[in-house]
Coordinates of C-alpha atoms in Angstrom, one line a residue:
X1 CA -10.5 7.6 -23.0
X2 CA -9.9 7.2 -19.3
X3 CA -11.4 3.8 -18.6
X4 CA -10.2 0.9 -20.7
X5 CA -11.2 -2.0 -18.5
X6 CA -14.3 -3.1 -16.6
X7 CA -13.5 -5.6 -13.9
X8 CA -16.5 -7.3 -12.4
X9 CA -17.3 -9.8 -9.7
X10 CA -19.6 -12.7 -10.6
X11 CA -21.9 -13.9 -7.8
X12 CA -24.1 -11.2 -6.5
X13 CA -22.8 -8.7 -9.0
X14 CA -22.9 -9.8 -12.6
X15 CA -25.0 -12.9 -11.7
X16 CA -28.2 -13.3 -9.9
X17 CA -28.9 -16.7 -8.4
X18 CA -25.7 -17.9 -10.1
X19 CA -26.8 -17.0 -13.7
X20 CA -26.3 -14.0 -16.0
X21 CA -29.3 -12.8 -18.0
X22 CA -29.1 -12.5 -21.8
X23 CA -29.8 -8.8 -21.5
X24 CA -26.7 -8.3 -19.3
X25 CA -24.6 -10.4 -21.7
X26 CA -25.6 -8.0 -24.5
X27 CA -24.5 -5.0 -22.5
X28 CA -21.1 -6.7 -22.0
X29 CA -20.8 -7.1 -25.7
X30 CA -21.7 -3.4 -26.2
X31 CA -18.8 -2.4 -23.9
X32 CA -16.4 -4.6 -25.9
X33 CA -17.6 -2.9 -29.1
X34 CA -16.6 0.5 -27.6
X35 CA -13.0 -0.7 -27.6
X36 CA -12.8 -1.6 -23.9
X37 CA -11.7 -4.9 -22.3
X38 CA -13.5 -7.1 -19.8
X39 CA -12.0 -8.9 -16.8
X40 CA -14.1 -11.3 -14.6
X41 CA -12.8 -11.5 -11.1
X42 CA -14.5 -14.3 -9.0
X43 CA -14.0 -16.5 -6.0
X44 CA -15.3 -19.5 -8.0
X45 CA -13.2 -22.2 -9.5
X46 CA -12.7 -22.0 -13.2
X47 CA -14.6 -25.2 -14.2
X48 CA -17.5 -24.3 -12.0
X49 CA -17.7 -20.8 -13.5
X50 CA -17.6 -22.1 -17.1
X51 CA -20.4 -24.5 -16.4
X52 CA -22.6 -21.7 -14.9
X53 CA -21.7 -19.1 -17.5
X54 CA -21.2 -20.5 -21.0
X55 CA -20.6 -17.0 -22.4
X56 CA -17.4 -16.7 -20.3
X57 CA -15.2 -16.3 -23.5
X58 CA -16.5 -12.7 -23.9
X59 CA -14.0 -11.8 -21.2
X60 CA -10.4 -11.0 -22.1
X61 CA -9.2 -12.4 -18.8
X62 CA -10.8 -14.4 -16.0
X63 CA -9.3 -14.1 -12.5
X64 CA -10.6 -17.2 -10.7
X65 CA -10.2 -18.7 -7.2
X66 CA -10.3 -15.2 -5.6
X67 CA -7.1 -14.0 -7.4
X68 CA -5.1 -17.2 -7.5
X69 CA -5.6 -18.2 -11.1
X70 CA -5.5 -16.2 -14.4
X71 CA -7.2 -17.7 -17.4
X72 CA -7.0 -16.5 -21.0
X73 CA -10.1 -17.5 -22.8
X74 CA -8.7 -16.7 -26.3
X75 CA -5.8 -19.2 -25.9
X76 CA -7.2 -21.5 -23.1
X77 CA -4.0 -20.8 -21.1
X78 CA -3.8 -20.7 -17.3
X79 CA -1.4 -19.1 -14.9
X80 CA -1.3 -19.9 -11.2
X81 CA -0.3 -17.3 -8.6
X82 CA 0.1 -19.7 -5.8
X83 CA 0.8 -23.4 -5.1
X84 CA -1.7 -26.2 -4.6
X85 CA -2.5 -26.7 -0.9
X86 CA -0.7 -29.6 0.8
X87 CA -2.5 -32.9 0.9
X88 CA -1.9 -33.1 4.6
X89 CA -3.9 -29.9 5.1
X90 CA -6.8 -31.2 3.1
X91 CA -6.7 -34.4 5.1
X92 CA -7.0 -32.6 8.4
X93 CA -10.1 -30.7 7.1
X94 CA -11.6 -34.0 5.9
X95 CA -10.8 -35.7 9.2
X96 CA -12.6 -32.9 11.0
X97 CA -15.7 -33.4 8.9
X98 CA -15.5 -30.0 7.2
X99 CA -18.4 -30.2 4.7
X100 CA -18.8 -28.9 2.1
X101 CA -15.1 -28.7 1.1
X102 CA -14.0 -27.5 -2.2
X103 CA -10.3 -27.8 -3.4
X104 CA -9.2 -25.9 -6.4
X105 CA -5.8 -25.4 -8.1
X106 CA -4.8 -23.1 -5.2
X107 CA -7.9 -22.2 -3.2
X108 CA -9.6 -24.3 -0.4
X109 CA -13.2 -23.2 0.3
X110 CA -15.9 -24.1 2.7
X111 CA -18.7 -22.3 4.5
X112 CA -19.4 -20.8 7.9
X113 CA -19.4 -22.0 10.7
X114 CA -16.3 -23.9 9.9
X115 CA -14.0 -20.9 10.1
X116 CA -12.6 -21.9 13.6
X117 CA -11.9 -25.4 12.4
X118 CA -10.1 -24.0 9.3
X119 CA -8.0 -21.7 11.4
X120 CA -7.0 -24.5 13.7
X121 CA -6.1 -26.7 10.8
X122 CA -3.9 -23.9 9.4
X123 CA -2.1 -23.7 12.7
X124 CA -1.7 -27.4 13.0
X125 CA -0.2 -27.6 9.5
X126 CA 2.2 -24.8 10.2
X127 CA 1.0 -22.9 7.1
X128 CA 1.0 -19.2 6.5
X129 CA -2.4 -19.2 4.8
X130 CA -5.0 -16.4 5.1
X131 CA -8.7 -16.8 5.5
X132 CA -11.0 -14.6 3.4
X133 CA -14.8 -14.3 3.9
X134 CA -17.5 -13.8 1.3
X135 CA -21.1 -13.7 2.4
X136 CA -20.7 -16.8 4.5
X137 CA -18.1 -18.5 2.3
X138 CA -14.7 -19.2 3.9
X139 CA -11.8 -19.2 1.5
X140 CA -8.3 -20.3 2.3
X141 CA -5.4 -18.9 0.2
X142 CA -1.7 -18.3 0.3
X143 CA -0.6 -14.9 1.8
X144 CA -0.9 -12.0 -0.6
X145 CA -3.4 -13.7 -2.9
X146 CA -6.6 -11.8 -3.3
X147 CA -8.7 -10.2 -6.0
X148 CA -6.5 -7.1 -6.2
X149 CA -3.4 -9.3 -6.8
X150 CA -5.2 -11.3 -9.5
X151 CA -6.4 -8.1 -11.2
X152 CA -2.9 -6.6 -11.1
X153 CA -1.4 -9.7 -12.8
X154 CA -4.2 -9.8 -15.5
X155 CA -3.7 -6.1 -16.2
X156 CA 0.1 -6.6 -16.5
X157 CA -0.6 -9.1 -19.3
X158 CA -2.8 -6.6 -21.0
X159 CA -0.4 -3.7 -20.5
X160 CA -3.0 -1.6 -18.7
X161 CA -2.8 0.3 -15.4
X162 CA -5.2 0.0 -12.4
X163 CA -5.8 3.7 -13.0
X164 CA -7.7 2.8 -16.2
X165 CA -10.0 0.4 -14.6
X166 CA -13.6 0.5 -13.3
X167 CA -14.3 -2.3 -10.8
X168 CA -17.7 -3.4 -9.5
X169 CA -18.6 -5.8 -6.7
X170 CA -20.9 -6.6 -3.8
X171 CA -19.2 -8.6 -1.0
X172 CA -16.3 -8.5 1.5
X173 CA -13.8 -10.2 -0.8
X174 CA -14.4 -7.4 -3.4
X175 CA -13.0 -4.7 -1.1
X176 CA -9.4 -5.3 -2.2
X177 CA -10.5 -5.2 -5.9
X178 CA -12.4 -1.9 -5.4
X179 CA -9.6 -0.2 -3.5
X180 CA -7.1 -0.6 -6.3
X181 CA -9.3 0.5 -9.2
X182 CA -9.5 4.1 -10.3
X183 CA -13.3 4.0 -10.0
X184 CA -14.9 1.7 -7.5
X185 CA -18.6 0.8 -7.9
X186 CA -21.0 -1.2 -5.7
X187 CA -24.2 -2.7 -7.0
X188 CA -27.4 -1.8 -5.1
X189 CA -27.5 -5.1 -3.3
X190 CA -23.9 -4.9 -2.0
X191 CA -23.1 -5.2 1.6
X192 CA -23.1 -1.8 3.5
X193 CA -19.3 -1.9 4.1
X194 CA -18.7 -2.4 0.4
X195 CA -20.8 0.6 -0.4
X196 CA -18.6 2.6 2.0
X197 CA -15.5 1.6 0.0
X198 CA -17.1 2.3 -3.3
X199 CA -17.0 5.7 -5.0
X200 CA -20.6 5.2 -6.4
X201 CA -23.5 2.8 -5.9
X202 CA -25.8 1.8 -8.8
X203 CA -29.5 2.3 -8.6
X204 CA -30.2 -1.2 -9.9
X205 CA -29.0 -4.5 -8.3
X206 CA -27.0 -7.4 -9.6
X207 CA -26.5 -7.6 -13.4
X208 CA -28.9 -4.7 -14.1
X209 CA -26.5 -2.6 -11.9
X210 CA -23.6 -3.7 -14.0
X211 CA -25.6 -2.7 -17.2
X212 CA -26.3 0.7 -15.6
X213 CA -22.6 1.2 -15.1
X214 CA -21.8 0.1 -18.6
X215 CA -24.3 2.5 -20.1
X216 CA -22.6 5.4 -18.3
X217 CA -19.1 4.2 -19.4
X218 CA -20.2 4.2 -23.1
X219 CA -22.1 7.5 -22.8
X220 CA -19.4 9.8 -21.3
X221 CA -16.5 7.6 -20.0
X222 CA -17.8 8.3 -16.4
X223 CA -16.7 12.0 -16.7
X224 CA -19.6 12.9 -14.5
X225 CA -18.2 10.9 -11.6
X226 CA -14.8 12.7 -11.5
X227 CA -15.8 14.8 -8.4
X228 CA -16.5 11.5 -6.5
X229 CA -12.9 10.4 -7.1
X230 CA -11.1 12.9 -4.9
X231 CA -9.1 10.1 -3.3
X232 CA -7.0 10.2 -6.4
X233 CA -6.5 14.0 -6.6
X234 CA -3.0 15.4 -6.8
X235 CA -2.0 18.0 -4.2
X236 CA 0.1 20.7 -5.8
X237 CA 0.3 23.1 -2.8
X238 CA -1.7 24.8 -0.1
X239 CA -4.1 27.7 -0.3
X240 CA -3.8 30.5 2.2
X241 CA -7.0 29.5 3.9
X242 CA -5.2 26.2 4.9
X243 CA -7.0 24.0 2.4
X244 CA -5.0 21.9 0.0
X245 CA -4.8 23.0 -3.6
X246 CA -5.6 19.8 -5.6
X247 CA -6.3 18.9 -9.2
X248 CA -7.9 15.8 -10.7
X249 CA -5.4 13.4 -12.3
X250 CA -7.4 13.3 -15.4
X251 CA -8.5 16.1 -17.8
X252 CA -6.1 18.8 -16.7
X253 CA -3.5 20.3 -19.0
X254 CA -1.0 22.4 -17.1
X255 CA 1.3 25.3 -18.0
X256 CA 4.1 26.0 -15.6
X257 CA 5.8 29.3 -16.3
X258 CA 8.6 31.0 -14.4
X259 CA 11.8 32.9 -14.7
X260 CA 15.1 30.9 -14.6
X261 CA 16.1 30.0 -11.0
X262 CA 12.5 30.6 -9.7
X263 CA 12.1 26.9 -8.7
X264 CA 10.4 25.3 -11.7
X265 CA 12.6 22.2 -11.4
X266 CA 12.0 21.9 -7.7
X267 CA 8.2 22.1 -8.2
X268 CA 8.3 19.5 -11.1
X269 CA 10.3 17.1 -8.9
X270 CA 7.7 17.4 -6.2
X271 CA 4.9 16.8 -8.8
X272 CA 6.7 13.7 -10.1
X273 CA 7.0 12.4 -6.6
X274 CA 3.2 12.7 -6.3
X275 CA 2.7 10.8 -9.5
X276 CA 5.2 8.0 -8.5
X277 CA 3.5 7.7 -5.1
X278 CA 0.1 7.2 -6.6
X279 CA 1.5 5.1 -9.5
X280 CA 0.4 7.4 -12.3
X281 CA 2.7 6.8 -15.3
X282 CA 4.5 9.7 -16.9
X283 CA 6.8 10.4 -19.8
X284 CA 9.2 13.3 -19.1
X285 CA 11.0 15.0 -22.0
X286 CA 14.2 16.5 -20.5
X287 CA 16.3 18.7 -22.7
X288 CA 18.8 19.8 -20.1
X289 CA 19.5 16.6 -18.1
X290 CA 17.9 18.1 -15.0
X291 CA 16.1 14.9 -14.0
X292 CA 18.7 12.1 -14.4
X293 CA 19.0 11.3 -10.7
X294 CA 15.4 10.7 -9.9
X295 CA 14.4 7.2 -8.7
X296 CA 11.9 4.8 -10.3
X297 CA 12.4 5.8 -13.9
X298 CA 14.5 4.9 -16.9
X299 CA 16.3 7.5 -19.0
X300 CA 16.5 7.0 -22.8
X301 CA 19.1 9.1 -24.6
X302 CA 22.0 11.3 -23.3
X303 CA 24.4 14.0 -24.6
X304 CA 25.9 11.6 -27.2
X305 CA 23.1 9.0 -27.8
X306 CA 19.9 9.9 -29.6
X307 CA 16.7 8.7 -27.8
X308 CA 14.9 6.0 -29.8
X309 CA 11.1 6.4 -29.9
X310 CA 10.6 2.7 -30.3
X311 CA 12.5 2.1 -27.1
X312 CA 10.5 4.7 -25.3
X313 CA 7.2 3.1 -26.3
X314 CA 8.4 -0.4 -25.5
X315 CA 9.3 0.8 -22.0
X316 CA 6.1 2.7 -21.5
X317 CA 4.0 -0.3 -22.5
X318 CA 4.7 -1.5 -19.0
X319 CA 2.2 0.4 -17.1
X320 CA 4.3 1.1 -14.0
X321 CA 7.4 2.1 -15.9
X322 CA 8.2 5.9 -16.0
X323 CA 10.5 7.2 -18.7
X324 CA 12.7 10.3 -19.1
X325 CA 13.5 11.2 -22.7
X326 CA 16.8 13.1 -22.7
X327 CA 17.1 15.2 -25.9
X328 CA 20.5 16.7 -25.2
X329 CA 21.9 15.1 -28.4
X330 CA 19.2 16.5 -30.6
X331 CA 19.9 19.9 -32.2
X332 CA 17.5 22.7 -31.2
X333 CA 16.1 23.0 -34.7
X334 CA 15.4 19.3 -34.9
X335 CA 13.5 19.1 -31.6
X336 CA 10.0 20.1 -32.9
X337 CA 10.0 17.3 -35.5
X338 CA 11.3 14.8 -32.9
X339 CA 8.6 15.9 -30.5
X340 CA 5.9 15.5 -33.1
X341 CA 7.0 11.9 -33.8
X342 CA 7.3 11.1 -30.1
X343 CA 3.9 12.7 -29.4
X344 CA 2.3 10.7 -32.2
X345 CA 3.6 7.4 -30.7
X346 CA 2.6 8.4 -27.1
X347 CA -0.9 9.4 -28.2
X348 CA -1.3 6.0 -30.0
X349 CA -0.2 4.2 -26.8
X350 CA -2.7 6.2 -24.8
X351 CA -5.5 5.4 -27.2
X352 CA -4.9 1.7 -26.7
X353 CA -4.0 1.6 -23.0
X354 CA -4.9 4.9 -21.3
X355 CA -1.3 5.6 -20.4
X356 CA 1.1 7.4 -20.0
X357 CA -1.1 9.4 -17.7
X358 CA 1.0 12.5 -18.0
X359 CA 3.3 13.8 -20.7
X360 CA 5.7 16.4 -19.2
X361 CA 7.6 18.7 -21.5
X362 CA 10.5 20.6 -19.9
X363 CA 11.6 23.6 -21.9
X364 CA 8.4 23.2 -23.9
X365 CA 9.3 26.2 -26.1
X366 CA 12.0 24.1 -27.7
X367 CA 9.6 21.3 -28.5
X368 CA 6.6 23.3 -29.5
X369 CA 7.9 26.8 -30.3
X370 CA 5.6 29.7 -31.2
X371 CA 6.9 29.9 -34.7
X372 CA 5.7 26.4 -35.7
X373 CA 2.3 26.3 -37.3
X374 CA -0.6 24.8 -35.4
X375 CA -1.3 22.2 -38.0
X376 CA 2.2 20.8 -37.7
X377 CA 1.3 18.8 -34.6
X378 CA -2.3 17.8 -35.6
X379 CA -3.4 17.3 -31.9
X380 CA -6.5 15.0 -31.4
X381 CA -9.5 16.7 -29.8
X382 CA -9.1 14.8 -26.5
X383 CA -5.4 15.6 -26.1
X384 CA -4.9 16.5 -22.4
X385 CA -3.0 15.4 -19.3
X386 CA 0.2 17.2 -20.2
X387 CA 2.5 19.7 -18.4
X388 CA 4.3 22.3 -20.5
X389 CA 7.2 24.1 -18.7
X390 CA 8.6 27.3 -20.0
X391 CA 10.1 30.6 -19.1
X392 CA 7.5 32.6 -20.9
X393 CA 4.0 31.6 -22.3
X394 CA 4.4 33.6 -25.5
X395 CA 7.3 31.3 -26.5
X396 CA 5.0 28.3 -26.9
X397 CA 2.9 27.2 -29.9
X398 CA -0.6 28.7 -29.5
X399 CA -2.4 25.4 -30.2
X400 CA -0.7 24.0 -27.1
X401 CA -1.6 27.1 -25.0
X402 CA -5.3 26.9 -26.0
X403 CA -5.6 23.5 -24.5
X404 CA -4.3 24.7 -21.1
X405 CA -6.9 24.7 -18.3
X406 CA -4.5 25.2 -15.3
X407 CA -1.8 27.8 -15.3
X408 CA 0.9 28.0 -12.6
X409 CA 3.2 31.1 -12.5
X410 CA 6.2 31.3 -10.3
X411 CA 9.1 33.8 -10.0
X412 CA 9.3 37.4 -11.1
X413 CA 6.7 39.4 -12.9
X414 CA 3.8 37.0 -12.5
X415 CA 1.3 39.6 -13.7
X416 CA 3.1 39.9 -17.1
X417 CA 3.2 36.1 -17.6
X418 CA -0.5 35.6 -16.7
X419 CA -1.5 38.5 -18.9
X420 CA 0.5 37.1 -21.8
X421 CA -1.2 33.7 -21.4
X422 CA -4.6 35.4 -21.3
X423 CA -3.9 37.4 -24.4
X424 CA -2.7 34.4 -26.4
X425 CA -5.6 32.2 -25.4
X426 CA -8.4 34.8 -25.5
X427 CA -9.2 34.2 -21.8
X428 CA -10.4 37.0 -19.7
X429 CA -8.4 36.7 -16.5
X430 CA -8.7 39.2 -13.7
X431 CA -5.3 39.7 -12.1
X432 CA -4.5 41.8 -9.0
X433 CA -2.1 44.6 -9.7
X434 CA 1.6 44.4 -8.7
X435 CA 1.5 40.8 -7.5
X436 CA 4.9 39.9 -6.0
X437 CA 5.6 36.2 -5.3
X438 CA 7.7 35.1 -2.4
X439 CA 9.9 32.1 -2.6
X440 CA 7.7 29.0 -2.5
X441 CA 4.6 30.8 -3.9
X442 CA 2.8 30.6 -7.2
X443 CA 0.0 32.4 -8.9
X444 CA -2.6 29.9 -10.1
X445 CA -5.4 30.2 -12.7
X446 CA -8.0 27.4 -13.3
X447 CA -10.5 27.4 -16.2
X448 CA -13.0 25.6 -14.0
X449 CA -13.1 28.5 -11.5
X450 CA -11.9 31.3 -13.9
X451 CA -10.1 32.9 -10.9
X452 CA -6.5 33.4 -9.9
X453 CA -5.3 32.5 -6.4
X454 CA -2.0 32.5 -4.5
X455 CA -0.8 29.0 -3.5
X456 CA 2.2 27.8 -1.4
X457 CA 3.9 25.3 -3.6
X458 CA 4.7 21.7 -2.6
X459 CA 8.3 20.8 -1.9
X460 CA 10.0 17.5 -3.0
X461 CA 10.9 15.0 -0.2
X462 CA 14.1 14.3 -2.1
X463 CA 16.4 16.8 -3.6
X464 CA 17.9 16.3 -7.0
X465 CA 21.5 15.1 -6.7
X466 CA 22.6 17.7 -9.2
X467 CA 21.1 20.4 -7.1
X468 CA 22.5 18.9 -3.9
X469 CA 26.0 19.1 -5.4
X470 CA 25.4 22.7 -6.3
X471 CA 24.3 23.6 -2.8
X472 CA 27.1 21.7 -1.2
X473 CA 30.0 22.6 -3.5
X474 CA 29.0 24.8 -6.3
X475 CA 28.4 28.6 -6.6
X476 CA 24.9 29.6 -5.5
X477 CA 25.4 33.1 -6.8
X478 CA 22.7 35.5 -5.6
X479 CA 21.4 32.8 -3.3
X480 CA 24.6 32.7 -1.3
X481 CA 24.7 33.4 2.5
X482 CA 26.3 36.6 3.8
X483 CA 27.7 36.9 7.3
X484 CA 27.3 40.6 8.1
X485 CA 27.1 40.7 11.9
X486 CA 25.0 43.0 14.2
X487 CA 26.5 46.3 12.8
X488 CA 27.0 45.2 9.2
X489 CA 30.8 45.3 9.6
X490 CA 31.3 42.1 7.8
X491 CA 30.5 41.0 4.2
X492 CA 31.6 37.4 4.1
X493 CA 30.0 35.5 1.2
X494 CA 29.3 31.7 1.6
X495 CA 28.8 30.4 -2.0
X496 CA 27.6 27.0 -0.8
X497 CA 27.1 24.9 2.3
X498 CA 30.7 23.7 2.7
X499 CA 32.0 27.2 2.5
X500 CA 29.2 28.2 5.0
X501 CA 30.6 25.7 7.5
X502 CA 34.2 27.0 7.0
X503 CA 33.2 30.6 7.4
X504 CA 30.9 29.9 10.3
X505 CA 33.7 28.1 12.1
X506 CA 35.8 31.3 11.9
X507 CA 33.3 34.1 12.6
X508 CA 33.1 35.5 16.1
X509 CA 30.4 34.3 18.5
X510 CA 28.6 37.6 18.4
X511 CA 28.2 37.4 14.6
X512 CA 27.1 33.8 14.8
X513 CA 24.5 34.4 17.5
X514 CA 23.2 37.5 15.6
X515 CA 22.2 35.4 12.6
X516 CA 21.1 32.5 14.8
X517 CA 18.6 34.7 16.8
X518 CA 17.3 36.3 13.6
X519 CA 16.7 32.7 12.3
X520 CA 18.7 33.7 9.2
X521 CA 20.2 30.1 8.9
X522 CA 16.8 28.3 8.7
X523 CA 15.5 31.0 6.4
X524 CA 18.5 30.5 4.0
X525 CA 18.1 26.7 4.1
X526 CA 14.3 27.0 3.3
X527 CA 14.2 29.8 0.8
X528 CA 17.6 29.5 -1.1
X529 CA 18.8 25.9 -0.5
X530 CA 15.2 24.7 -0.9
X531 CA 15.6 22.1 1.9
X532 CA 12.6 22.3 4.1
X533 CA 13.7 19.4 6.3
X534 CA 17.1 21.0 7.0
X535 CA 15.3 24.3 7.7
X536 CA 12.9 22.8 10.1
X537 CA 15.6 21.0 12.2
X538 CA 17.7 24.2 12.2
X539 CA 14.8 26.3 13.3
X540 CA 14.4 24.1 16.4
X541 CA 18.1 24.7 17.2
X542 CA 17.7 28.5 16.7
X543 CA 14.8 28.5 19.1
X544 CA 16.3 26.3 21.8
X545 CA 20.1 26.7 21.8
X546 CA 21.9 30.0 22.4
X547 CA 25.3 28.5 23.2
X548 CA 27.4 29.4 20.1
X549 CA 29.6 26.3 20.3
X550 CA 26.8 23.9 20.7
X551 CA 24.5 25.5 18.1
X552 CA 27.3 25.6 15.6
X553 CA 28.1 21.9 16.1
X554 CA 24.5 20.9 15.8
X555 CA 23.8 22.8 12.6
X556 CA 27.1 21.7 11.0
X557 CA 26.1 18.1 11.8
X558 CA 22.7 18.5 10.1
X559 CA 24.4 19.8 6.9
X560 CA 27.1 17.2 6.8
X561 CA 24.6 14.3 7.4
X562 CA 22.5 15.5 4.4
X563 CA 25.2 16.7 2.0
X564 CA 28.4 14.8 2.6
X565 CA 27.1 11.3 3.6
X566 CA 27.7 8.5 1.0
X567 CA 24.8 8.2 -1.5

């Protein structure tokens, strides 16, 4: 299930003329019966809401005062996200005859046309308050407090991500709420600017519109709306017609296959950066320690310490926390059983919360090898949103492969890898003969289109520290740079960037300029060092500077700034 929470505004959305009809209350109960949670997000004060809406306890959380107060109906507990307004500020408003004037735990509210008086009072008081409008209402709150902030805090208590929320509203103050939800809906009576923000608008107005949305959630979990949610799509590369190659963040199960050294790790890092940027949670199973230096994630286990599944689940219960599970200490023969146990726990967490949004399995053939029987894992029917990474498709358990609907092939012999996948999964895939992939290209198949296309892969904005050390000081092997000169009289091998600087300092000007004019340096940085930023800056020097001393110094400085500066 993708959507675990419905977050709804009250006035003008759930309620019509301040009241919620019994029929709408029944639809709310039906949504609760489906296993989902309800959050009411309103600008009203709590006591006022409770008087107008006696059935308020049906909600798991109430976010009142436009995001400033969290109320837990089951325990009657309250949590304030801001401080009570100073008495001096209230006195100024009263002295200026601002009527009506409502003062809550945190919020101060009145109506137009008092907005100018309110702004002057804020200035006179020296406060940093913000003013929020809502169909003529004027609400004063501390900075940073809005419906999005209140929803986030309520979801944090429930252990659920905004990516598993549908939000519905009608007025200006609902825009912040709608923008952070995975699916944003406006009721038919919503303001025009709210309908622009929303992904979809109901046919019915007020509570009947909410009931219309609920019926669709129960029917198919809003799967029919996925094409409307392209603001969340994940860009994995660029097609050769210039358009981005994107996938939905939900419903896709990906196979990434490629020969060793082809760039699988580089692509995965770029993919992880996309997930982090969009706040999709992932669990990455890392058997080689390739991902230990990435930011915004916690690693469980190492070469001597077994990863504890209970610790992984505890960490991942926090919706924004990403986890790397390092399996170096687990013997190869024991990894399938460990993976089965971990997967069972992750699937159970998903069932209750909707996350982790992606399960990423590096060296998947060690976790789900071909030899293990399909029944060993007992995958649920809706098991999806995973990435399986391997050198060859035919090394992976067939039950896994048959769930794949996006296949990405990089490196050598892409035809063979795609044909192997097709054979194992009974797909009929037409493949061009003798496809040869250049560095930074991948052959892509999608079940939705049943076609293969060539795509330029995305590159990470940050290199892995382990790889940076290899490029700077290690042995790059066949990816080394060779100084040969205009007549191929030289054959000087630079195994890494530091040796490149040493050798480049000693070669004659003619040799240096020969490679500079051919743009060999930027090509090496781009295709073998996998550093697009370094390549781009170097390319500018190659184009603009033909003085050997100046161009050497400029390129050396670029390398040293990126590879020898303190971390």
